[in-house]
Amino acid sequence: MLFFSYFKDLVGREVTVELKNDLAIRGTLHSVDQYLNIKLENTRVVDQDKYPHMLSVRNCFIRGSVVRYVQLPPDGVDVDLLHDATRREARGG
Amino acid sequence: MSWAGPDDVYLSTSLASYLDKKLLVLLRDGRKLMGTLCSFDQFANAVLEGACERVIVGDLYCDIPLGLYVIRGENVVLIGELDLERDELPPHLTHVSVAEIKRAQKAEREASDLKGSMRKRMEFLDLD
């Protein structure tokens, strides 16, 4: 559940989600669930001309299984905190 | 996706806030379906009412009516809420008939097949 909790902390931040079909979407992280499904708000597609059908999509739900990367804001990663959480999770609790 | 209560559906990742809304569903094979969400579950299986497939070939587009569709969740890439205030498509796209878009689609497919087979034949040149 570490990454689930981690993404929950990023709610409200601006992220770019790159999908396995190479579509990259930038938007405000609205919510995330245990499958790492993601909901974005105020979305815009990075390569708009290539995906004209996405023009009128403002909010979207992305299935966790199709996500390749999530690009985070530079200050979105607290490495020490993440290290501690990882060790805690590895110990089983 | 949790089965959230009615007060927090707008905060959760559940698709409940999209019920009865007009949506664009992107599938893994690249198809784009549009329709109204009737039902869904935790796998993102979804039922679309009044579904149609939006086919875009170059500057041409067409909505092919399909009826009631049940989509298996594993094929879903993205479900987007269509903002009815905004233009659905960029202005340079022209609406054409189903027959015409099928013809355009076939031509595009044949062109890409040809490109593939040409590439295959030229493989000995080691272009990459």
Short mmCIF file of C-alpha atoms in Angstrom, two decimals:
data_model
loop_
_atom_site.label_atom_id
_atom_site.label_comp_id
_atom_site.label_asym_id
_atom_site.label_seq_id
_atom_site.Cartn_x
_atom_site.Cartn_y
_atom_site.Cartn_z
CA MET A 1 0.00 0.00 0.00
CA LEU A 2 3.07 2.24 0.04
CA PHE A 3 2.61 3.69 -3.41
CA PHE A 4 -1.10 4.09 -2.82
CA SER A 5 -0.37 6.17 0.29
CA TYR A 6 2.34 8.03 -1.56
CA PHE A 7 0.02 8.99 -4.41
CA LYS A 8 -2.65 10.01 -1.92
CA ASP A 9 -0.20 12.60 -0.58
CA LEU A 10 0.17 14.01 -4.10
CA VAL A 11 -3.56 14.74 -4.51
CA GLY A 12 -4.05 18.30 -5.68
CA ARG A 13 -0.64 18.48 -7.35
CA GLU A 14 -0.02 18.80 -11.06
CA VAL A 15 1.25 15.55 -12.60
CA THR A 16 1.83 14.12 -16.07
CA VAL A 17 0.65 10.57 -16.64
CA GLU A 18 2.23 8.70 -19.51
CA LEU A 19 0.25 5.71 -20.70
CA LYS A 20 1.43 2.49 -22.31
CA ASN A 21 -0.03 3.67 -25.63
CA ASP A 22 2.31 6.72 -25.45
CA LEU A 23 -0.52 9.16 -24.72
CA ALA A 24 0.71 11.67 -22.12
CA ILE A 25 -1.83 13.63 -20.11
CA ARG A 26 -1.11 16.50 -17.75
CA GLY A 27 -3.60 17.43 -15.06
CA THR A 28 -4.31 17.96 -11.39
CA LEU A 29 -4.35 14.70 -9.43
CA HIS A 30 -7.90 14.41 -8.10
CA SER A 31 -7.77 10.98 -6.52
CA VAL A 32 -6.17 7.56 -6.61
CA ASP A 33 -7.29 4.13 -5.42
CA GLN A 34 -5.70 0.82 -4.40
CA TYR A 35 -5.30 -0.31 -8.04
CA LEU A 36 -3.50 2.98 -8.73
CA ASN A 37 -6.37 4.01 -10.97
CA ILE A 38 -6.05 7.76 -11.30
CA LYS A 39 -8.52 10.58 -11.72
CA LEU A 40 -7.24 13.82 -13.22
CA GLU A 41 -8.86 17.24 -13.43
CA ASN A 42 -8.21 20.12 -15.83
CA THR A 43 -6.48 17.70 -18.14
CA ARG A 44 -4.67 18.53 -21.31
CA VAL A 45 -2.98 16.14 -23.66
CA VAL A 46 0.70 16.87 -24.17
CA ASP A 47 0.54 16.25 -27.94
CA GLN A 48 -2.90 17.73 -28.61
CA ASP A 49 -2.68 17.69 -32.44
CA LYS A 50 -2.16 13.95 -32.49
CA TYR A 51 -5.17 13.23 -30.31
CA PRO A 52 -7.97 15.57 -31.49
CA HIS A 53 -10.68 13.48 -29.78
CA MET A 54 -9.27 14.44 -26.37
CA LEU A 55 -9.95 18.14 -26.91
CA SER A 56 -13.18 18.32 -24.92
CA VAL A 57 -12.09 16.02 -22.09
CA ARG A 58 -11.52 18.08 -18.92
CA ASN A 59 -11.71 15.35 -16.28
CA CYS A 60 -10.77 11.75 -16.73
CA PHE A 61 -10.37 8.38 -15.08
CA ILE A 62 -7.28 6.39 -16.05
CA ARG A 63 -7.12 2.66 -15.41
CA GLY A 64 -4.07 1.86 -13.30
CA SER A 65 -3.05 -1.07 -15.49
CA VAL A 66 -2.37 1.15 -18.54
CA VAL A 67 -0.09 3.65 -16.80
CA ARG A 68 3.60 3.57 -17.72
CA TYR A 69 4.94 6.57 -15.80
CA VAL A 70 3.66 9.27 -13.52
CA GLN A 71 5.82 12.39 -13.71
CA LEU A 72 5.73 14.20 -10.40
CA PRO A 73 6.38 17.80 -9.43
CA PRO A 74 10.10 18.20 -8.57
CA ASP A 75 9.34 18.88 -4.92
CA GLY A 76 6.87 15.99 -4.74
CA VAL A 77 9.45 13.50 -3.54
CA ASP A 78 10.71 13.51 0.03
CA VAL A 79 13.42 10.87 -0.32
CA ASP A 80 14.07 10.43 3.40
CA LEU A 81 10.40 9.99 4.15
CA LEU A 82 10.12 7.48 1.30
CA HIS A 83 13.16 5.55 2.58
CA ASP A 84 11.66 5.29 6.06
CA ALA A 85 8.30 4.21 4.70
CA THR A 86 9.95 1.60 2.47
CA ARG A 87 11.88 0.08 5.41
CA ARG A 88 8.76 0.08 7.55
CA GLU A 89 6.79 -1.65 4.77
CA ALA A 90 9.61 -4.19 4.21
CA ARG A 91 9.54 -5.09 7.91
CA GLY A 92 5.86 -5.79 7.47
CA GLY A 93 4.23 -3.05 9.24
CA MET B 1 -12.10 1.71 -7.18
CA SER B 2 -14.13 1.81 -4.02
CA TRP B 3 -17.88 1.61 -3.74
CA ALA B 4 -18.00 5.00 -2.17
CA GLY B 5 -20.98 6.38 -0.36
CA PRO B 6 -23.07 9.07 -2.01
CA ASP B 7 -21.43 11.94 -0.11
CA ASP B 8 -17.87 11.28 -1.22
CA VAL B 9 -18.25 9.99 -4.80
CA TYR B 10 -16.89 13.31 -6.02
CA LEU B 11 -13.76 12.90 -3.93
CA SER B 12 -13.09 9.25 -4.68
CA THR B 13 -11.66 7.50 -7.70
CA SER B 14 -14.98 5.69 -8.20
CA LEU B 15 -16.71 6.07 -11.55
CA ALA B 16 -19.93 6.89 -9.68
CA SER B 17 -19.51 10.59 -10.37
CA TYR B 18 -19.58 9.79 -14.12
CA LEU B 19 -22.93 7.94 -14.00
CA ASP B 20 -25.49 9.36 -16.43
CA LYS B 21 -22.85 11.60 -17.99
CA LYS B 22 -21.68 11.63 -21.57
CA LEU B 23 -18.25 10.02 -21.70
CA LEU B 24 -15.44 9.20 -24.06
CA VAL B 25 -13.98 5.74 -23.47
CA LEU B 26 -10.58 5.03 -24.96
CA LEU B 27 -9.90 1.33 -25.54
CA ARG B 28 -6.63 -0.55 -25.68
CA ASP B 29 -6.95 -1.14 -29.43
CA GLY B 30 -7.17 2.62 -29.97
CA ARG B 31 -10.92 2.76 -30.54
CA LYS B 32 -12.89 5.66 -29.10
CA LEU B 33 -16.40 5.00 -27.85
CA MET B 34 -18.82 7.67 -26.74
CA GLY B 35 -21.95 7.16 -24.71
CA THR B 36 -23.74 7.61 -21.41
CA LEU B 37 -22.47 5.56 -18.46
CA CYS B 38 -25.21 3.30 -17.04
CA SER B 39 -23.19 1.02 -14.81
CA PHE B 40 -19.68 -0.02 -13.83
CA ASP B 41 -17.80 -2.15 -11.31
CA GLN B 42 -14.41 -2.33 -9.59
CA PHE B 43 -12.70 -3.68 -12.75
CA ALA B 44 -13.91 -0.71 -14.81
CA ASN B 45 -16.29 -2.99 -16.69
CA ALA B 46 -18.79 -0.47 -17.99
CA VAL B 47 -22.17 -0.26 -19.68
CA LEU B 48 -22.63 2.56 -22.18
CA GLU B 49 -26.06 3.59 -23.37
CA GLY B 50 -26.44 5.13 -26.81
CA ALA B 51 -22.88 4.24 -27.63
CA CYS B 52 -21.17 5.23 -30.83
CA GLU B 53 -17.66 4.78 -32.15
CA ARG B 54 -15.86 7.94 -33.19
CA VAL B 55 -13.64 7.21 -36.16
CA ILE B 56 -11.12 9.88 -37.14
CA VAL B 57 -9.08 9.43 -40.33
CA GLY B 58 -6.92 12.40 -41.21
CA ASP B 59 -9.27 15.39 -41.31
CA LEU B 60 -12.43 13.30 -41.59
CA TYR B 61 -14.54 11.96 -38.77
CA CYS B 62 -17.73 10.01 -38.27
CA ASP B 63 -19.75 8.68 -35.33
CA ILE B 64 -20.93 5.15 -36.03
CA PRO B 65 -23.96 4.32 -33.87
CA LEU B 66 -23.64 1.06 -31.90
CA GLY B 67 -26.45 0.95 -29.33
CA LEU B 68 -26.02 -0.47 -25.83
CA TYR B 69 -22.47 -1.62 -25.16
CA VAL B 70 -20.95 -3.63 -22.34
CA ILE B 71 -17.19 -3.05 -22.19
CA ARG B 72 -14.88 -5.47 -20.44
CA GLY B 73 -12.75 -3.49 -18.01
CA GLU B 74 -9.38 -4.85 -19.10
CA ASN B 75 -9.80 -3.11 -22.47
CA VAL B 76 -10.35 0.32 -20.95
CA VAL B 77 -7.49 2.79 -21.13
CA LEU B 78 -9.21 5.98 -20.10
CA ILE B 79 -12.68 7.28 -19.38
CA GLY B 80 -13.06 10.99 -19.97
CA GLU B 81 -15.95 13.25 -19.12
CA LEU B 82 -17.00 15.23 -22.21
CA ASP B 83 -17.29 18.93 -21.49
CA LEU B 84 -20.44 19.90 -23.39
CA GLU B 85 -19.51 23.61 -23.23
CA ARG B 86 -16.40 23.09 -25.29
CA ASP B 87 -16.10 22.20 -28.94
CA GLU B 88 -15.90 18.47 -29.23
CA LEU B 89 -13.35 18.48 -32.01
CA PRO B 90 -10.97 20.95 -33.63
CA PRO B 91 -12.68 22.98 -36.40
CA HIS B 92 -10.61 21.59 -39.28
CA LEU B 93 -12.28 18.17 -39.00
CA THR B 94 -15.16 17.47 -41.38
CA HIS B 95 -18.07 15.18 -40.68
CA VAL B 96 -18.59 12.48 -43.30
CA SER B 97 -20.91 9.50 -43.80
CA VAL B 98 -20.29 6.00 -42.42
CA ALA B 99 -19.57 4.65 -45.92
CA GLU B 100 -17.07 7.40 -46.57
CA ILE B 101 -15.18 6.97 -43.29
CA LYS B 102 -15.00 3.19 -43.84
CA ARG B 103 -13.48 3.86 -47.25
CA ALA B 104 -10.94 6.28 -45.75
CA GLN B 105 -10.13 3.80 -42.98
CA LYS B 106 -9.55 1.03 -45.52
CA ALA B 107 -7.28 3.27 -47.61
CA GLU B 108 -5.28 4.22 -44.52
CA ARG B 109 -4.93 0.59 -43.49
CA GLU B 110 -3.78 -0.43 -46.96
CA ALA B 111 -1.24 2.42 -47.03
CA SER B 112 0.22 1.35 -43.69
CA ASP B 113 0.26 -2.33 -44.77
CA LEU B 114 2.13 -1.31 -47.91
CA LYS B 115 4.59 0.69 -45.87
CA GLY B 116 5.13 -2.32 -43.61
CA SER B 117 5.73 -4.72 -46.48
CA MET B 118 8.09 -2.28 -48.25
CA ARG B 119 10.07 -1.98 -45.04
CA LYS B 120 10.20 -5.72 -44.73
CA ARG B 121 11.54 -6.08 -48.27
CA MET B 122 14.21 -3.45 -47.62
CA GLU B 123 15.28 -5.03 -44.34
CA PHE B 124 18.58 -6.27 -45.85
CA LEU B 125 19.62 -2.62 -46.17
CA ASP B 126 19.70 -2.33 -42.38
CA LEU B 127 18.16 1.16 -42.36
CA ASP B 128 18.14 1.53 -38.60
#
